[in-house]
Coordinates of C-alpha atoms and ligand atoms in Angstrom, one line a residue:
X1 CA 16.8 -16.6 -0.3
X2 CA 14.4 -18.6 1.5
X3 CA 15.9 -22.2 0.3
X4 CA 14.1 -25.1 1.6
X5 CA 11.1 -23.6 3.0
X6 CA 10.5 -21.3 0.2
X7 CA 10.8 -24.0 -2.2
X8 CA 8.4 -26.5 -0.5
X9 CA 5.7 -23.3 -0.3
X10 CA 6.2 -23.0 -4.1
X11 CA 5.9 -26.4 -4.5
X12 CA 2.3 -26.4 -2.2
X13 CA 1.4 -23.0 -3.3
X14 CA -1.5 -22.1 -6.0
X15 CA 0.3 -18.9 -7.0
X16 CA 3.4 -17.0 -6.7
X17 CA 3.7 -13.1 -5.5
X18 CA 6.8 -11.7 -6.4
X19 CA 8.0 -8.6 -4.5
X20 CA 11.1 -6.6 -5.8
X21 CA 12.7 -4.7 -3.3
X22 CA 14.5 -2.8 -5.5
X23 CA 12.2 -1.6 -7.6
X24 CA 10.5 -0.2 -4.0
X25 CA 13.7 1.5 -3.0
X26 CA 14.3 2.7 -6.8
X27 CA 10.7 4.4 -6.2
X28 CA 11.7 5.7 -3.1
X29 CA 14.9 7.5 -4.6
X30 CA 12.5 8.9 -7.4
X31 CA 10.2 10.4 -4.9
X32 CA 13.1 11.5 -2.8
X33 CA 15.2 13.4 -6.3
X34 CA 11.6 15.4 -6.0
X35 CA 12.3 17.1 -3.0
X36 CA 14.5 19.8 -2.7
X37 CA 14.8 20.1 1.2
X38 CA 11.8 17.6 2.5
X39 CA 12.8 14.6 4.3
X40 CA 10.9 11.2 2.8
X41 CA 9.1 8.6 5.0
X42 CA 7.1 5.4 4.3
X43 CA 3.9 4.7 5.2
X44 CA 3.7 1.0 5.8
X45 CA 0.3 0.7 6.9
X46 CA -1.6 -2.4 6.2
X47 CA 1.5 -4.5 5.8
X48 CA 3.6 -2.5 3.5
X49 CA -0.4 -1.9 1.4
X50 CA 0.0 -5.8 1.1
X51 CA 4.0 -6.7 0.2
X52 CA 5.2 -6.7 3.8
X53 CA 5.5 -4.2 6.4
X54 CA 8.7 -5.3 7.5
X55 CA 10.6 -6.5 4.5
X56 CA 9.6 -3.3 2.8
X57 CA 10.5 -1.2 5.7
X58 CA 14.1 -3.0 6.2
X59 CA 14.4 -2.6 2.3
X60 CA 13.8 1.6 2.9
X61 CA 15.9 1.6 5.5
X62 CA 19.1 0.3 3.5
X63 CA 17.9 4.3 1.7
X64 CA 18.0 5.8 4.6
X65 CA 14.6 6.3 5.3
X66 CA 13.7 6.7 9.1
X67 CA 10.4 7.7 9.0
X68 CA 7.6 4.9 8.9
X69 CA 3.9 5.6 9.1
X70 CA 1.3 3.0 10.3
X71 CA -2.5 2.8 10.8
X72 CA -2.7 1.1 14.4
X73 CA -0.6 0.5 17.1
X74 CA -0.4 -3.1 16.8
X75 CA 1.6 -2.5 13.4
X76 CA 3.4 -0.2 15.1
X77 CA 4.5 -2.8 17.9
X78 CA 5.5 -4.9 14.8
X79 CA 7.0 -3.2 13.1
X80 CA 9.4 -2.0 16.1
X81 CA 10.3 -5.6 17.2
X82 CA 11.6 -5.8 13.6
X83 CA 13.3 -2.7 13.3
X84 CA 14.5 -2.1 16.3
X85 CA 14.9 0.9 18.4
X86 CA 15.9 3.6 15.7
X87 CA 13.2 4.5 13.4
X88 CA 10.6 6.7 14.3
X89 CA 7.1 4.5 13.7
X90 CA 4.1 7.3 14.0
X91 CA 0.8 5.5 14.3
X92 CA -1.7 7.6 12.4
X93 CA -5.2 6.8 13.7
X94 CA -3.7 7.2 16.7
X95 CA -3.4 5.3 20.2
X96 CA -6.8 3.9 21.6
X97 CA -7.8 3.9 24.6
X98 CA -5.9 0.9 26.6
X99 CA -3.2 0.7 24.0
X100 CA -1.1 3.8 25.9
X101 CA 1.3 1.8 27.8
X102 CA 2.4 -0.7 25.2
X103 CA 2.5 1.6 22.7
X104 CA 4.3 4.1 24.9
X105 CA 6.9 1.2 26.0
X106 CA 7.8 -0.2 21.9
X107 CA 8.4 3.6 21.3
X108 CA 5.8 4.4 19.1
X109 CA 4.7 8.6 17.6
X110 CA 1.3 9.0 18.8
X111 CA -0.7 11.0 16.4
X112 CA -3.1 13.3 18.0
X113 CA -6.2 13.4 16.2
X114 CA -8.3 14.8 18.5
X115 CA -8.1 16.7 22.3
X116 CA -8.8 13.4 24.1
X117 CA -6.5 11.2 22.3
X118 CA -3.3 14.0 23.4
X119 CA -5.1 14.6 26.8
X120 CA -4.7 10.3 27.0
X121 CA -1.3 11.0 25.7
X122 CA -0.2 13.3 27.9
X123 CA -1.4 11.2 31.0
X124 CA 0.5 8.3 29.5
X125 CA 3.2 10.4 29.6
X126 CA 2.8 12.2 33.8
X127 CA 1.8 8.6 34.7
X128 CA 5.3 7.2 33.2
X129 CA 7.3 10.0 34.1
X130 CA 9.1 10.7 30.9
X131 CA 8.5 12.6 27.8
X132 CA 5.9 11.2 25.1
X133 CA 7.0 11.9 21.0
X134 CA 3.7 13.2 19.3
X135 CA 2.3 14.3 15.9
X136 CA -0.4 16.5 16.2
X137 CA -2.8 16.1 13.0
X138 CA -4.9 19.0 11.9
X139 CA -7.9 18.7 9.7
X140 CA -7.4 21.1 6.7
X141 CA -10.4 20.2 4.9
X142 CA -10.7 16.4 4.5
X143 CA -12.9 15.9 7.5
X144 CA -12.0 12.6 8.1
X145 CA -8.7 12.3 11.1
X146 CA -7.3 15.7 13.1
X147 CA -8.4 18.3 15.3
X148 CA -10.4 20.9 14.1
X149 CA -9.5 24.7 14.3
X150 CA -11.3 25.3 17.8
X151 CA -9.1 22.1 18.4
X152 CA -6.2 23.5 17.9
X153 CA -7.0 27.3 19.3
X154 CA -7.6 25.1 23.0
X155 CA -4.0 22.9 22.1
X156 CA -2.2 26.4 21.6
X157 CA -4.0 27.8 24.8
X158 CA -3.6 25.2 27.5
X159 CA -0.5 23.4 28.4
X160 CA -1.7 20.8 26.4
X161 CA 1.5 19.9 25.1
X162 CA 3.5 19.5 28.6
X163 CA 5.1 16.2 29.5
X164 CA 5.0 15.2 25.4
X165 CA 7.3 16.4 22.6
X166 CA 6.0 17.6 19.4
X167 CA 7.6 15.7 16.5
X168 CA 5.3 16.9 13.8
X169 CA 2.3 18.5 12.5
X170 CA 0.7 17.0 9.7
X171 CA -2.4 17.2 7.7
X172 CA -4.4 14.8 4.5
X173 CA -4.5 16.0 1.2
X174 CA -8.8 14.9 0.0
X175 CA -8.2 15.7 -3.9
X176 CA -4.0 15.2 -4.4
X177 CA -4.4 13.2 -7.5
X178 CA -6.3 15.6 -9.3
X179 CA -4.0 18.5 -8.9
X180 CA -5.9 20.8 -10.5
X181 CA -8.4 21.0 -8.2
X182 CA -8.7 24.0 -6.1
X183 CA -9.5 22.2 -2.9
X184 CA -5.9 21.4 -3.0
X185 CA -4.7 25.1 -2.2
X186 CA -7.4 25.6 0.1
X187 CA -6.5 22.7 2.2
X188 CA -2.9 23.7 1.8
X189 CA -3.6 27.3 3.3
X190 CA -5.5 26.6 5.8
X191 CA -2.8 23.8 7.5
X192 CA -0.2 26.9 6.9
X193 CA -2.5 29.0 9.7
X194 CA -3.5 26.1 11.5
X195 CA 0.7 25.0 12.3
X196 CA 1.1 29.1 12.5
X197 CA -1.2 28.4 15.9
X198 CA 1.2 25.7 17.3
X199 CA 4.6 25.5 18.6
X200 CA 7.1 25.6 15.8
X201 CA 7.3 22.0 14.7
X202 CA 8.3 20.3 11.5
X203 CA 5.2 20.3 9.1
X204 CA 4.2 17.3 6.7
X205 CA 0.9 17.5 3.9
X206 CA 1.7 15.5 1.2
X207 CA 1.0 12.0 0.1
X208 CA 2.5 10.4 -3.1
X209 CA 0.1 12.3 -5.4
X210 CA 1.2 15.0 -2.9
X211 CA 4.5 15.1 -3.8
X212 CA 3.9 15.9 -7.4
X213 CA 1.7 18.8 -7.2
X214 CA 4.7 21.1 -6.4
X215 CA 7.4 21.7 -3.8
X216 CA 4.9 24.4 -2.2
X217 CA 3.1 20.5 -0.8
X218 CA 5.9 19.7 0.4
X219 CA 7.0 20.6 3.8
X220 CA 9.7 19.8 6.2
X221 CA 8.5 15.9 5.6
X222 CA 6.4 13.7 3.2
X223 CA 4.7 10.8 3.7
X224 CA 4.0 8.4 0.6
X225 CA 2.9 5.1 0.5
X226 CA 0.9 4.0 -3.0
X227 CA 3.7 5.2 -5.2
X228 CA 7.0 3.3 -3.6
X229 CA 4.6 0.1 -4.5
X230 CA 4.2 1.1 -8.0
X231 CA 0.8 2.4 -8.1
X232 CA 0.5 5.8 -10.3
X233 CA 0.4 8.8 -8.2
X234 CA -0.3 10.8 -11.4
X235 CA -3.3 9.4 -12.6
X236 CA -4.3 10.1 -16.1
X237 CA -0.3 10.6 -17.0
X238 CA 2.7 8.2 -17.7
X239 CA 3.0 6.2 -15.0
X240 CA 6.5 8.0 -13.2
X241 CA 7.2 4.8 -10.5
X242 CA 8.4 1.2 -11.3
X243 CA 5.9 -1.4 -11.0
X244 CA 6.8 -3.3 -7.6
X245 CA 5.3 -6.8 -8.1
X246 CA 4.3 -9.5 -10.2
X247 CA 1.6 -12.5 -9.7
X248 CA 2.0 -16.0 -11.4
X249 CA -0.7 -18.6 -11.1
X250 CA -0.3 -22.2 -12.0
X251 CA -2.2 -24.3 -14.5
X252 CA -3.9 -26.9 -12.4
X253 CA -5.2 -28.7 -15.7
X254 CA -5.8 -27.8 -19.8
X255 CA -8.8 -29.5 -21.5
X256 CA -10.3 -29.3 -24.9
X257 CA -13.9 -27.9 -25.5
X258 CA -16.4 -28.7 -28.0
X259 CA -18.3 -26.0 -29.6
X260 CA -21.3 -25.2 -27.3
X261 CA -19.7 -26.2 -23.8
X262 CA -20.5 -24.1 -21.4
X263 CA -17.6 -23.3 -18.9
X264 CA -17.8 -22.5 -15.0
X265 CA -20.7 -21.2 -12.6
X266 CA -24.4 -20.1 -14.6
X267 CA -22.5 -20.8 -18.2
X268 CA -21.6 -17.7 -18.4
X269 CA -18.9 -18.6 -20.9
X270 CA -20.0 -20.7 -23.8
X271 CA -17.6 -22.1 -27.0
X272 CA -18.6 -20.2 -29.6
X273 CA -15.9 -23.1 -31.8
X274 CA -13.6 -25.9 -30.2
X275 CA -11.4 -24.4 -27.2
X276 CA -8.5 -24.9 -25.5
X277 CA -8.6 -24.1 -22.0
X278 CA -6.8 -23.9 -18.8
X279 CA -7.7 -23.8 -15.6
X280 CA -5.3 -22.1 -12.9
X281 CA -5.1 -22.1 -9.2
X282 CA -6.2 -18.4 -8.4
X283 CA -9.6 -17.1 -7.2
X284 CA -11.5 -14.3 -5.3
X285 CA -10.4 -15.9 -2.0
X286 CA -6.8 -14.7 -3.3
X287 CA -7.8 -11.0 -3.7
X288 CA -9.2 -11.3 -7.6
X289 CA -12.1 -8.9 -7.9
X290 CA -15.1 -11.9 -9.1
X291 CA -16.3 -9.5 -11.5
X292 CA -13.8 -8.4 -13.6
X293 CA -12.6 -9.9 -17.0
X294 CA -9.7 -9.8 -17.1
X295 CA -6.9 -11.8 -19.0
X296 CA -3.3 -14.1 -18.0
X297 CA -0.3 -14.0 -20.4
X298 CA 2.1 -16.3 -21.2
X299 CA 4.6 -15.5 -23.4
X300 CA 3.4 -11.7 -24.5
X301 CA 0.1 -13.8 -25.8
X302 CA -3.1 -12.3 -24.0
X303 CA -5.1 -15.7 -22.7
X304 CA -8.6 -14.1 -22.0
X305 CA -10.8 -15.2 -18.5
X306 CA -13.8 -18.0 -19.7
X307 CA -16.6 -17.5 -17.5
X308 CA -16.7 -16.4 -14.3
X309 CA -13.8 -16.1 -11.6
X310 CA -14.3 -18.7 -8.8
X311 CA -13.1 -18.9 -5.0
X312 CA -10.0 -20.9 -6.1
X313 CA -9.3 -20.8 -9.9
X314 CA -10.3 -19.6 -12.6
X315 CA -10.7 -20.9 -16.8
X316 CA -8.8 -19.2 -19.1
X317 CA -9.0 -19.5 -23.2
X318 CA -5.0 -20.8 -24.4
X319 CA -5.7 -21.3 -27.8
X320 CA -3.8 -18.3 -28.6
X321 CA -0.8 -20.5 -27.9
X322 CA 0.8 -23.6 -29.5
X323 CA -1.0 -26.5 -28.5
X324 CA 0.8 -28.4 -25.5
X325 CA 2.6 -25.3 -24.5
X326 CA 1.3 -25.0 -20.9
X327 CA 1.0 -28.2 -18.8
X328 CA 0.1 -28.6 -15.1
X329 CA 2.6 -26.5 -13.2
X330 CA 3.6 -23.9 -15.9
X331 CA 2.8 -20.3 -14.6
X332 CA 1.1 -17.9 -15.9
X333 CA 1.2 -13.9 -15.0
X334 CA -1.5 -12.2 -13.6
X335 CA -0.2 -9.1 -12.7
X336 CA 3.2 -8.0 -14.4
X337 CA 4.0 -6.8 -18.2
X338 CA 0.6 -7.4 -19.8
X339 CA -1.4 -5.6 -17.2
X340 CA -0.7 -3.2 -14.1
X341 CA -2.2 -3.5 -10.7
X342 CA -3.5 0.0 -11.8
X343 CA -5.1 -1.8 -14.8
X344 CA -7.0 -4.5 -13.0
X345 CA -8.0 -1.5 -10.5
X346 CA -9.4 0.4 -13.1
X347 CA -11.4 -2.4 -14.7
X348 CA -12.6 -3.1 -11.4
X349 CA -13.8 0.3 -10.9
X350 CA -11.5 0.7 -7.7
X351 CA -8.0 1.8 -7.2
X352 CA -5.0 0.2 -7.2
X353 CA -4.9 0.4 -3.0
X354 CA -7.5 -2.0 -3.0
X355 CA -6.3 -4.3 -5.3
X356 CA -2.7 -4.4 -3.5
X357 CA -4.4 -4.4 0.5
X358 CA -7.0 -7.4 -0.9
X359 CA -4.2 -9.5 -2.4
X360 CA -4.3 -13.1 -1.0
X361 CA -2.5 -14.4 2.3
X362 CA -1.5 -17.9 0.5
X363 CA 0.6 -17.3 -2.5
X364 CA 4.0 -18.3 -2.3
X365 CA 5.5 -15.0 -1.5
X366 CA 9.2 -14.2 -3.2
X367 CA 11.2 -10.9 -1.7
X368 CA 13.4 -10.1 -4.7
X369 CA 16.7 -7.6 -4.1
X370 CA 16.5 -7.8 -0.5
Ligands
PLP401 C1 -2.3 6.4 3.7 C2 -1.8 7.7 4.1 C3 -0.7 8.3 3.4 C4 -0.1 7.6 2.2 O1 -0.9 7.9 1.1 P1 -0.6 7.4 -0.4 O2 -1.7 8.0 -1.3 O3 -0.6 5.9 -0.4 O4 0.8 7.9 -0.7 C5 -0.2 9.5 3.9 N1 -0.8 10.1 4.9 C6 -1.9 9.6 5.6 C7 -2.4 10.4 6.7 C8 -2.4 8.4 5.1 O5 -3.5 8.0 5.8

C-alpha cells in the first residue's frame, strides 16, 4: 500500500496504528442488517473519531453509504475535496458565522441549530440565488444543539424555510446506551411532535447505541459513528461490532534490574526480585492516559506497565517471556487481542471516544483492506 514512504515512516516511527477497513465496513453492514427500512450514514467527525476521515469515508462508500456527518465545516470542506461532489456531508454544529459562502460553495448540509444559524442560512441562500440543503435539529431533551419547541413553532410559522431545502430533521439521543432508561422514550416522543410541526421531511434520532434500542429509534435515517470503529454500543453486553484497530509500540531497549531498583519518574515502581524490563517508544504525548496501568502483550503473555507512563515511552515488566525474546525493534500490542480500546477506556474512567479522538498524530499509520 503505501510502499516506500510507508516503509521509511515505520522505519522512523515509535509505534504503529493499524486501521482495518474492513472490519469498519463489516460494522457498517452489521448496523445496516438492523434496519429494516432506515437508511445508514457515518459520522466522521473528528477525523473518522481518530482513524481518518477520509480513508474511512472512501472505505463506507465502497457500502454504499452516502451520508456523512461532520462537527465543523472545515471537515466538511475536507472531506468534500476527497469525495467529491456526490455524498451528502451535513455539518452538525452547524455553519458559523463567516463560514456561509465556502461552506455553501463545497456543498455542504447546514444543520440548523438555532433560528439565527437558518436565518444566516437562508440569506446565504437569497444572497447566492440558489437553493441551500438544510437539516433542521430539534432539541428533544438533551439540551445541548437544536432549536427549542418555541423554535420550531416560529420555523413552522414564518417562511423560514424559503430559498433552502429541508433534507432532514434530526434530534440526540442523552441516555442511548442505557436503554432502559425512560428519558429515552420521552426524548423520542417529543421529536415525533416536534417534526409533526415541520414540513414533512425525512427524520433521523438514533446514534449507534441508538440503533439497538429498537426499530421504533430508528427513523427514515441513522447516524452512527462509535460502533463502525469498534467501540461497544451495548455497553454492559457482548460486544456486537468488530474491533477496528490495533496499536504496536517498539522496544526501544531491554535491561536487567536488581532487586530494589526503582524504575521511572517518583520510583513509583520498585523490583520487588531481579527484573527484566523493556522500555517501548509510546507515551502520553501519543494519546496514553498517564494514569492508567495498563499492560502490552507479546505473544498472548500479559507484560504489565513499571512505573509510571512518560511523554514518550513507557517500562514494561518482560519476564513473563523467554529471556532474549524481544530486542530493540520487536513490537509489542497495545491495543488489540489482549485488551480493547473499550478496556483501556474503562480503566481510564472514560469512554472509548476519548481514547480513539486522543490517539497520537505520529504513529506510523497502516489502512488495512482499503
Ligand atoms: C457524534 C454524534 C453521533 C454519533 O454518535 P455515536 O455515539 O458515536 O454513534 C450522532 N449524532 C450526533 C448529533 C452526534 O453528535
Amino acid at each position: 500500500m503505501h510502499d516506500l514512504s510507508g516503509r521509511a515512516d515505520f522505519d522512523l516511527a515509535g509505534a504503529i496504528l493499524t486501521i482495518d477497513l474492513a472490519a469498519i465496513r463489516e460494522n457498517y453492514r452489521r448496523l445496516r442488517a438492523r434496519l429494516a427500512r432506515a437508511a445508514c450514514a457515518a459520522v466522521v467527525k473528528a477525523d473518522g473519531y481518530g482513524l481518518g476521515a477520509i480513508e474511512v469515508a472512501k472505505a463506507l462508500r465502497k457500502e454504499g453509504c452516502r451520508t456523512f456527518f461532520v462537527a465543523h465545516g472545515s471537515e466538511g470542506i475536507a472531506l468534500r475535496q476527497a469525495l467529491g461532489p456526490e455524498p451528502e456531508i451535513v455539518v452538525l454544529n452547524g455553519i458559523h458565522s463567516g463560514g456561509e459562502d465556502r461552506s455553501a460553495a463545497a456543498g455542504l448540509v447546514a444543520v440548523a441549530n438555532s433560528l439565527a444559524q437558518l436565518a444566516a442560512w437562508r440569506e446565504t441562500a437569497g444572497r447566492l440565488g440558489r437553493k441551500l440543503p438544510v437539516i433542521i435539529q430539534v432539541d428533544s431533551g438533551m439540551s445541548r444543539l437544536g432549536m427549542s419547541r418555541g423554535e420550531v413553532g416560529d420555523v413552522a410559522a414564518a417562511n423560514a424555510l424559503d430559498g433552502l431545502e429541508l433534507r432532514a430533521v434530526i434530534s440526540h439521543l442523552a441516555c442511548a446506551d442505557t436503554p432502559e432508561d425512560p428519558a429515552n422514550e420521552s426524548q423520542r416522543r417529543a421529536f415525533a411532535e416536534l417534526t409533526a410541526l415541520l414540513p414533512p421531511a425525512p427524520a433521523s434520532l438514533a446514534n449507534s447505541s441508538g440503533i439497538f434500542i429498537g426499530e421504533a429509534y430508528h427513523g427514515d435515517l441513522v447516524r452512527p459513528g462509535a460502533a463502525l470503529y469498534g467501540i461497544n454500543p451495548t455497553p454492559g453486553h457482548p460486544n456486537p461490532m468488530l474491533p477496528a484497530i490495533t496499536l504496536q509500540a517498539k522496544v526501544i531497549q531491554t535491561r536487567s534490574l536488581d532487586a530494589g531498583a526503582g524504575v521511572g519518574y517518583a520510583h513509583t515502581f520498585r523490583a520487588s526480585a531481579p527484573l527484566e524490563v523493556a522500555t517501548i517508544a509510546l507515551g502520553y504525548a501519543d494519546g496514553w492516559p498517564r494514569h492508567v496501568a495498563a499492560s502490552a502483550w507479546c505473544d498472548g503473555v500479559e507484560l504489565p506497565f513499571a512505573g509510571r507512563v512518560s511523554m514518550d515511552s513507557i517500562v514494561i515488566d518482560i519476564s513473563a517471556l523467554p529471556r532474549g525474546r524481544l530486542k530493540p525493534g520487536d513490537l509489542v500490542e497495545l491495543i488489540g487481542a489482549g485488551q480493547d480500546v473499550d478496556e483501556i477506556a474503562a480503566r481510564a474512567g472514560t469512554i472509548g471516544y476519548e481514547i480513539l479522538t486522543g490517539l497520537g498524530r505520529r504513529f506510523n499509520r497502516r489502512y488495512q483492506g482499503a
